[in-house]
Coordinates of C-alpha atoms and ligand atoms in Angstrom, one line a residue:
M1 CA -17.6 -26.7 25.7
N2 CA -17.9 -23.7 27.9
I3 CA -19.2 -24.7 31.4
I4 CA -20.6 -22.0 33.7
K5 CA -21.0 -23.3 37.2
L6 CA -23.3 -21.6 39.5
N7 CA -23.3 -22.2 43.3
A8 CA -27.0 -22.2 43.5
I9 CA -29.8 -21.2 41.2
G10 CA -33.6 -21.6 41.0
S11 CA -33.6 -23.3 37.5
T12 CA -30.7 -23.6 35.1
N13 CA -33.2 -23.4 32.2
D14 CA -34.6 -20.1 33.5
Y15 CA -31.1 -18.7 34.1
A16 CA -30.3 -19.6 30.5
K17 CA -33.4 -18.0 29.3
S18 CA -32.7 -14.7 31.3
N19 CA -29.1 -14.6 30.0
L20 CA -29.7 -15.9 26.5
K21 CA -28.2 -13.0 24.6
V22 CA -24.8 -13.3 26.4
L23 CA -24.8 -17.0 26.4
L24 CA -25.5 -17.1 22.6
T25 CA -22.1 -15.4 22.2
K26 CA -20.4 -18.3 24.1
I27 CA -22.0 -21.4 22.5
P28 CA -21.4 -24.3 22.9
V29 CA -22.2 -23.5 26.5
V30 CA -23.6 -25.3 29.5
I31 CA -25.1 -23.8 32.7
W32 CA -24.5 -26.2 35.6
T33 CA -25.3 -26.2 39.3
E34 CA -25.2 -28.7 42.1
N35 CA -27.9 -26.9 44.0
Q36 CA -31.0 -26.2 41.9
T37 CA -33.8 -25.0 44.1
Q38 CA -36.8 -24.4 41.9
G39 CA -36.2 -27.0 39.1
K40 CA -38.9 -27.4 36.5
G41 CA -40.1 -30.6 34.9
Q42 CA -42.5 -31.6 32.1
R43 CA -46.2 -30.8 32.3
G44 CA -45.5 -27.9 34.8
A45 CA -44.1 -30.3 37.4
K46 CA -41.4 -29.5 39.9
W47 CA -38.0 -31.2 39.5
I48 CA -36.9 -32.1 43.0
T49 CA -33.1 -32.6 43.7
E50 CA -30.8 -33.2 46.7
E51 CA -27.9 -30.8 46.8
G52 CA -24.7 -32.2 45.4
K53 CA -26.2 -35.5 44.3
C54 CA -27.8 -34.8 41.0
L55 CA -26.7 -33.6 37.6
T56 CA -28.7 -30.6 36.6
F57 CA -27.6 -28.5 33.6
S58 CA -28.9 -26.6 30.6
L59 CA -27.1 -26.6 27.2
V60 CA -27.8 -23.6 25.0
M61 CA -27.9 -24.1 21.2
R62 CA -28.8 -22.0 18.2
S63 CA -31.7 -23.4 16.3
K64 CA -30.2 -23.1 12.8
N65 CA -31.1 -26.1 10.7
V66 CA -33.7 -27.3 13.2
T67 CA -37.1 -27.0 11.5
S68 CA -40.3 -27.4 13.4
T69 CA -40.6 -30.9 11.9
S70 CA -37.2 -31.8 13.1
Q71 CA -37.7 -30.6 16.6
F72 CA -38.7 -34.0 17.8
K73 CA -35.4 -35.2 16.3
L74 CA -33.7 -33.1 18.9
N75 CA -35.6 -34.8 21.7
K76 CA -34.6 -38.1 20.3
I77 CA -30.9 -37.4 19.9
V78 CA -30.7 -35.8 23.3
S79 CA -32.3 -38.9 25.0
L80 CA -30.2 -41.3 23.0
S81 CA -27.0 -39.4 23.8
I82 CA -27.7 -39.6 27.5
L83 CA -28.4 -43.3 27.2
E84 CA -25.1 -43.9 25.3
I85 CA -23.2 -42.4 28.2
L86 CA -25.2 -44.0 31.0
K87 CA -24.6 -47.4 29.4
K88 CA -20.8 -46.9 30.0
Y89 CA -21.7 -46.6 33.7
N90 CA -23.4 -50.0 33.6
V91 CA -26.9 -48.7 34.5
P92 CA -29.1 -51.7 33.8
N93 CA -32.2 -51.9 31.7
L94 CA -32.0 -48.4 30.2
A95 CA -35.0 -47.1 28.4
I96 CA -36.7 -43.9 27.2
K97 CA -40.2 -43.4 28.3
W98 CA -41.9 -41.3 25.7
P99 CA -41.2 -38.5 25.1
N100 CA -37.9 -38.3 26.9
D101 CA -37.9 -39.7 30.4
I102 CA -34.7 -41.7 31.1
M103 CA -35.6 -45.0 32.8
S104 CA -33.8 -47.9 34.5
A105 CA -36.3 -50.7 34.2
N106 CA -39.5 -49.1 35.4
R107 CA -38.0 -46.4 37.6
K108 CA -37.2 -42.9 36.5
L109 CA -33.6 -41.9 36.4
G110 CA -33.9 -38.5 34.8
G111 CA -35.7 -36.2 32.4
I112 CA -35.2 -33.6 29.7
L113 CA -36.9 -30.3 29.3
I114 CA -36.3 -28.6 26.0
E115 CA -37.5 -25.0 25.7
S116 CA -37.5 -22.9 22.5
N117 CA -36.8 -19.2 22.3
Y118 CA -38.4 -17.1 19.6
R119 CA -37.3 -14.1 17.7
G120 CA -40.4 -12.9 16.1
N121 CA -42.1 -15.9 14.7
T122 CA -39.0 -18.1 14.3
I123 CA -37.3 -20.2 16.8
E124 CA -33.8 -18.6 17.4
S125 CA -32.4 -21.0 20.0
F126 CA -33.1 -24.0 22.2
I127 CA -32.4 -24.6 25.9
I128 CA -31.9 -28.2 26.6
G129 CA -32.4 -28.9 30.3
V130 CA -31.2 -32.2 31.7
G131 CA -31.9 -33.6 35.2
L132 CA -30.3 -36.9 36.2
N133 CA -30.3 -38.6 39.5
I134 CA -26.7 -39.7 40.1
N135 CA -25.5 -40.2 43.7
Q136 CA -28.6 -40.4 45.8
L137 CA -28.7 -43.6 47.9
N138 CA -32.2 -43.4 49.2
M139 CA -35.0 -42.0 47.0
S140 CA -38.0 -43.1 48.9
Y141 CA -39.2 -39.5 49.0
L142 CA -39.9 -39.7 45.2
P143 CA -42.0 -42.6 44.1
K144 CA -40.8 -44.5 41.1
A145 CA -37.5 -42.7 41.0
T146 CA -34.0 -44.2 41.1
S147 CA -30.4 -43.1 40.7
V148 CA -27.2 -44.3 39.1
A149 CA -25.8 -45.1 42.6
I150 CA -28.9 -47.1 43.5
E151 CA -28.8 -49.1 40.3
T152 CA -25.0 -49.7 40.1
G153 CA -23.8 -49.4 43.7
V154 CA -21.2 -46.9 42.6
I155 CA -20.8 -43.2 43.6
N156 CA -19.6 -41.2 40.6
D157 CA -18.0 -37.9 39.9
I158 CA -20.9 -35.7 38.7
S159 CA -18.7 -33.2 36.8
H160 CA -17.2 -36.1 34.8
I161 CA -20.7 -37.3 33.7
L162 CA -21.6 -33.7 32.9
T163 CA -18.7 -33.4 30.5
E164 CA -19.3 -36.8 28.9
I165 CA -23.1 -36.1 28.4
S166 CA -22.8 -32.6 27.2
N167 CA -20.1 -33.5 24.7
A168 CA -22.2 -36.5 23.4
I169 CA -25.2 -34.2 22.9
E170 CA -23.1 -31.6 21.1
R171 CA -21.6 -34.3 18.8
S172 CA -25.1 -35.6 17.8
I173 CA -26.5 -32.1 17.3
K174 CA -23.7 -31.5 14.8
D175 CA -24.8 -34.6 13.0
L176 CA -28.5 -33.7 13.3
N177 CA -29.0 -33.0 9.6
T178 CA -27.0 -36.0 8.3
I179 CA -28.7 -38.6 10.5
T180 CA -31.6 -40.1 8.6
E181 CA -35.1 -40.0 10.2
Q182 CA -35.2 -43.8 9.7
S183 CA -32.0 -44.6 11.6
L184 CA -32.9 -42.3 14.4
N185 CA -36.4 -43.7 14.7
D186 CA -35.0 -47.2 14.8
R187 CA -32.6 -46.4 17.6
Y188 CA -35.4 -44.5 19.5
L189 CA -37.9 -47.4 19.2
E190 CA -35.3 -49.9 20.1
H191 CA -35.0 -48.2 23.5
L192 CA -38.6 -47.1 23.9
F193 CA -40.2 -48.1 27.2
K194 CA -43.1 -50.6 26.7
Y195 CA -42.9 -50.4 22.9
Q196 CA -45.3 -53.0 21.5
K197 CA -46.1 -54.3 25.0
P198 CA -49.6 -54.3 26.5
C199 CA -50.0 -51.5 29.0
T200 CA -52.7 -49.2 30.4
F201 CA -53.4 -45.5 29.7
N202 CA -55.5 -42.6 30.8
T203 CA -56.6 -40.4 27.9
Q204 CA -58.7 -37.2 28.3
E205 CA -61.9 -39.3 27.5
I206 CA -61.2 -42.7 29.2
Q207 CA -59.4 -43.9 32.3
N208 CA -57.5 -47.2 32.6
I209 CA -57.8 -48.2 29.0
P210 CA -55.5 -51.0 27.8
G211 CA -53.5 -50.4 24.7
I212 CA -50.2 -51.0 22.9
I213 CA -47.6 -48.4 21.8
Q214 CA -47.1 -48.9 18.1
G215 CA -44.6 -46.1 17.5
I216 CA -44.2 -42.3 17.2
D217 CA -45.4 -40.2 14.3
A218 CA -43.3 -37.7 12.3
T219 CA -44.1 -34.8 14.7
G220 CA -43.3 -36.9 17.8
K221 CA -46.8 -37.9 18.9
L222 CA -47.3 -41.3 20.5
L223 CA -49.2 -43.9 18.5
V224 CA -51.3 -46.2 20.6
Q225 CA -53.5 -48.9 19.4
F226 CA -56.5 -49.7 21.7
Q227 CA -58.3 -52.4 19.5
A228 CA -56.6 -55.0 17.3
D229 CA -58.9 -54.2 14.4
E230 CA -58.4 -50.4 14.6
L231 CA -55.6 -48.1 13.5
P232 CA -53.4 -46.5 16.2
Q233 CA -54.3 -43.0 17.5
A234 CA -51.9 -40.2 17.9
F235 CA -51.5 -38.3 21.2
D236 CA -49.4 -35.4 22.3
L237 CA -48.0 -35.1 25.9
K238 CA -51.1 -33.5 27.4
E239 CA -53.5 -35.9 25.8
I240 CA -52.2 -39.3 27.3
E241 CA -50.7 -40.7 30.4
M242 CA -49.2 -44.2 30.7
L243 CA -49.8 -46.1 33.9
Y244 CA -46.9 -48.4 34.8
Ligands
BTN1 C1 -39.0 -34.0 33.4 O1 -40.0 -33.7 33.9 O2 -38.7 -35.2 33.3 C2 -38.0 -33.1 33.0 C3 -37.0 -32.6 34.0 C4 -36.0 -31.6 33.5 C5 -35.1 -31.1 34.7 C6 -34.0 -30.3 34.3 S1 -32.9 -30.0 35.6 C7 -32.0 -28.8 34.7 C8 -33.0 -28.0 34.0 N1 -33.5 -26.9 34.7 C9 -34.8 -27.1 35.1 O3 -35.4 -26.3 35.8 N2 -35.3 -28.2 34.6 C10 -34.3 -28.9 33.8

């Protein structure tokens, strides 16, 4: 794995996008910084970090073999690879909040932002951006967030976690086409936050509606059942919010 370390950068995902042509000649390659100043999150949110305390990196990969239907497979394997490594650091109650927030119990430890790059109409490559809270000891400035240090009481070497996670992601990407959808789904659902538990949602039509997550469909939409006698409905990221 080639690791390019930048002293400071707005967003490692944006840097990867601007330098894609060169980076594609160096894959597997990771862009890493300990000082990301304009981090981007899901749904247009900002990703806020404290210098030197978070793991923020972007892994660049070619899209060969990733079809549009297997794109959510990529989300799943990246989330599961991160969980696999964090388990070794004894982070308690690890879970994935759909689609790919990394949780410890009901607090957010990190997130993933996968961006696709097109050549004409086809996806040429992906930028897999990962942000994880590692060594912060006080996160009261971010509601519902936590860090590895808060959860375990241990301060860790961030570069070591970077190597382990990026290698784990690379390994699972290599296996992408041999992993069956079924086994991947089973592993994802096993770790899915609030799976089959009653919780409350906001949809575009209704606020504070009780429902139960019943799974994920083939394209990665969340399946939520609101009434016992009705079939689950499918939602994408912009269409539903879970309150927890
Ligand atoms: C989320 O909203 O949960 C996704 C957060 C993703 C943050 C990472 S940090 C490294 C990479 N660069 C960015 O600007 N964002 C991603």
